[in-house]
Coordinates of N, CA and C in Angstrom, one line a residue:
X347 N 89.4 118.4 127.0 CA 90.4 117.6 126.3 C 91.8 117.8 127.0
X348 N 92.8 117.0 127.1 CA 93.8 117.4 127.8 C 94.9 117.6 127.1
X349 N 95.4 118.6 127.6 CA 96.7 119.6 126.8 C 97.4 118.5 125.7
X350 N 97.6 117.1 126.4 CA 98.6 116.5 125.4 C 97.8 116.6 124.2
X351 N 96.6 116.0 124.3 CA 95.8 115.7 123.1 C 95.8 116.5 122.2
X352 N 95.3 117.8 122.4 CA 95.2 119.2 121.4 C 96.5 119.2 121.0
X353 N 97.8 119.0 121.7 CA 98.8 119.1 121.0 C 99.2 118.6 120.0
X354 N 99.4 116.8 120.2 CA 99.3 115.8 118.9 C 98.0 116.6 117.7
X355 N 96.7 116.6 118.1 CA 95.7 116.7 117.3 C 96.1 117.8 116.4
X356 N 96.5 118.9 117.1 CA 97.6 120.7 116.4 C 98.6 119.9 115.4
X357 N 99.3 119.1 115.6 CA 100.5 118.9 115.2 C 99.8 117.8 114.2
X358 N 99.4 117.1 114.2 CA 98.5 116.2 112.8 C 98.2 117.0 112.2
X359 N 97.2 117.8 112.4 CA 96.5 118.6 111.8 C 97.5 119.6 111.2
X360 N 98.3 119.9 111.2 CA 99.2 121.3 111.0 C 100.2 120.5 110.3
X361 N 100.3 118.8 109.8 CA 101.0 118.5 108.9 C 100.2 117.9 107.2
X362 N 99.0 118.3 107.8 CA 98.3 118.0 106.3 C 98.7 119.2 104.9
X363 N 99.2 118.5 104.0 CA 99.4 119.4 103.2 C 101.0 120.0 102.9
X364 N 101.9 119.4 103.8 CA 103.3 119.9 104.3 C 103.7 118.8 102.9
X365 N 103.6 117.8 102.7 CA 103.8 116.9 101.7 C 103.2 117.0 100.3
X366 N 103.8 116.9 99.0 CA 103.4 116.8 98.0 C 104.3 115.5 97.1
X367 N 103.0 114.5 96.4 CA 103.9 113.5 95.7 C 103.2 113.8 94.3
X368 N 104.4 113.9 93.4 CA 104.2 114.4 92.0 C 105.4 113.8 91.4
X369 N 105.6 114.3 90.0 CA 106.7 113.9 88.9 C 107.5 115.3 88.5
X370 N 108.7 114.3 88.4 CA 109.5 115.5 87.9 C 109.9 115.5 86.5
X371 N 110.4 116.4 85.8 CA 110.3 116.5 84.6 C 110.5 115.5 83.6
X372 N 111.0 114.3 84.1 CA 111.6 113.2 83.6 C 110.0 112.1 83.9
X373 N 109.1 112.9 84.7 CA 108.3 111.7 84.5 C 108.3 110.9 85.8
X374 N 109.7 110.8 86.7 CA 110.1 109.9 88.0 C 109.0 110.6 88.9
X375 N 108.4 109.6 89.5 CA 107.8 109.3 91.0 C 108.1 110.4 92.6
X376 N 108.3 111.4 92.7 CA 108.6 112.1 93.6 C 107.9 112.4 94.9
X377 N 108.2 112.6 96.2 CA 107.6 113.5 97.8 C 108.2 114.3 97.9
X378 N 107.8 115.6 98.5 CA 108.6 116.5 98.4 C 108.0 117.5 99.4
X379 N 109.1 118.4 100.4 CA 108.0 118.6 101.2 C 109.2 120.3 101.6
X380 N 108.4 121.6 101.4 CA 108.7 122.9 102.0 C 109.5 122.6 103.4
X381 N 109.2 121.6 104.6 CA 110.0 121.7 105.4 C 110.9 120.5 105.2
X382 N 112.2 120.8 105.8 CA 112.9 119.1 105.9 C 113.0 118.1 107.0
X383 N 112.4 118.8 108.0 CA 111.9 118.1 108.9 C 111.0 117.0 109.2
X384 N 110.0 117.5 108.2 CA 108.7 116.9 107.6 C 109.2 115.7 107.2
X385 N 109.8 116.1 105.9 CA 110.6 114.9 105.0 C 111.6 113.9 105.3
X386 N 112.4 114.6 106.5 CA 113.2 113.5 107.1 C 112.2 112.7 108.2
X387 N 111.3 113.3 108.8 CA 110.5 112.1 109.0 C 110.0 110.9 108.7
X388 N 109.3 111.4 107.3 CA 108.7 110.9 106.4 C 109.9 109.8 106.0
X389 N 110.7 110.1 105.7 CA 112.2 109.1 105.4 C 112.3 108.2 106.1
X390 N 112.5 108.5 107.4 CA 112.8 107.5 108.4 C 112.0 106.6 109.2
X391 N 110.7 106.6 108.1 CA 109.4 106.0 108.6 C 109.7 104.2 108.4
X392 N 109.9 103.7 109.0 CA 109.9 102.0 108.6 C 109.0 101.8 107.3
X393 N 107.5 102.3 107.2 CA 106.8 101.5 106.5 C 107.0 103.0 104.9
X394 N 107.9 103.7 105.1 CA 108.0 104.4 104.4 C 109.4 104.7 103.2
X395 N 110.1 104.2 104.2 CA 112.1 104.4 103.6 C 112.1 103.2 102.9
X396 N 111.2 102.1 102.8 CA 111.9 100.9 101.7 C 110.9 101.6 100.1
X397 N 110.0 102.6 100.5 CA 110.0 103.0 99.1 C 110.1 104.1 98.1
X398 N 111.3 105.2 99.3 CA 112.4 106.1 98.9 C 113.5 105.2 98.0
X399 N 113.9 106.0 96.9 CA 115.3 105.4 95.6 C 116.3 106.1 96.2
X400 N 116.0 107.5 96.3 CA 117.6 108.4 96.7 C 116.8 110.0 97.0
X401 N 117.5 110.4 97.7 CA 117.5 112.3 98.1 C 117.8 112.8 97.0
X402 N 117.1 113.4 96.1 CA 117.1 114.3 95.3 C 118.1 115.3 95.5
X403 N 117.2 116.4 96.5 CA 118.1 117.4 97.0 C 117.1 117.8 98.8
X404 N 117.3 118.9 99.4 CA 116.9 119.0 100.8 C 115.8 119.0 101.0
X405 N 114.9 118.9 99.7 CA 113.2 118.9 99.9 C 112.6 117.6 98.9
X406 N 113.3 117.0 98.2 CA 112.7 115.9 98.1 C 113.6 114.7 97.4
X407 N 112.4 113.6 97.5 CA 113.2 112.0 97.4 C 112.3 111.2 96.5
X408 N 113.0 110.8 95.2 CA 112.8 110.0 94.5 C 111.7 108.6 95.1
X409 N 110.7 108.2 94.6 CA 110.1 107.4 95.2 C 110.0 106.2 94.2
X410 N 109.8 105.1 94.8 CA 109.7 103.6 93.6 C 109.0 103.8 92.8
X411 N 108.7 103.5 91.5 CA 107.2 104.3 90.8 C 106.1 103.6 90.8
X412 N 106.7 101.9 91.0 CA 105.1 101.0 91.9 C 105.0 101.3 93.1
X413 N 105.5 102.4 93.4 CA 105.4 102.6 95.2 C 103.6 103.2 95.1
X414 N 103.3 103.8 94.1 CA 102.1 105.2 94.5 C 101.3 104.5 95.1
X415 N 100.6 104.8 96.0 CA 99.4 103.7 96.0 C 99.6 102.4 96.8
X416 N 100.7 101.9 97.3 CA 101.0 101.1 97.6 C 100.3 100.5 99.1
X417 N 100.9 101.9 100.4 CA 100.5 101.9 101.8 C 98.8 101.9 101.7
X418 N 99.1 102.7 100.9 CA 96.8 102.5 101.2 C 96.0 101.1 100.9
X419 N 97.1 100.1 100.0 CA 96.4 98.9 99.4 C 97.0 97.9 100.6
X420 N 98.1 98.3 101.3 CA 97.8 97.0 102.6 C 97.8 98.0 103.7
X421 N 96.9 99.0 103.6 CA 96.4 99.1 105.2 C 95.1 98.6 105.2

């Protein structure tokens, strides 16, 4: 397999799990993620920032609350 591949495939694979979408005490729609690298990716995704509200704080972002569910129903 060639170096690049195992790389990408390491780097997929080593971001499963880096993300969590849950509620916060109020009940609101949240992603939230231990790195902010992660997250600011995750942000600046085209098919993913129209259903961020607002930055919480450095690890997570308010999400639409018809958002859950949404990407998986039009892929």
């Amino acid at each position: 397999m060639p170096q690049s591949v195992t790389v990408d495939v390491t780097d997929t694979v080593g971001r499963y799990g880096r993300l969590v979408i849950g509620r916060d005490s109020d009940g609101e729609l949240q992603i939230s993620s231990t790195e902010s690298a992660v997250l600011s990716e995750v942000a600046s995704s085209r098919r993913i920032a129209p259903l961020l509200t607002e930055r919480v704080d450095a690890t997570t972002y308010r999400v639409q609350a018809w958002a859950r569910g949404s990407s998986s129903r039009s892929s």
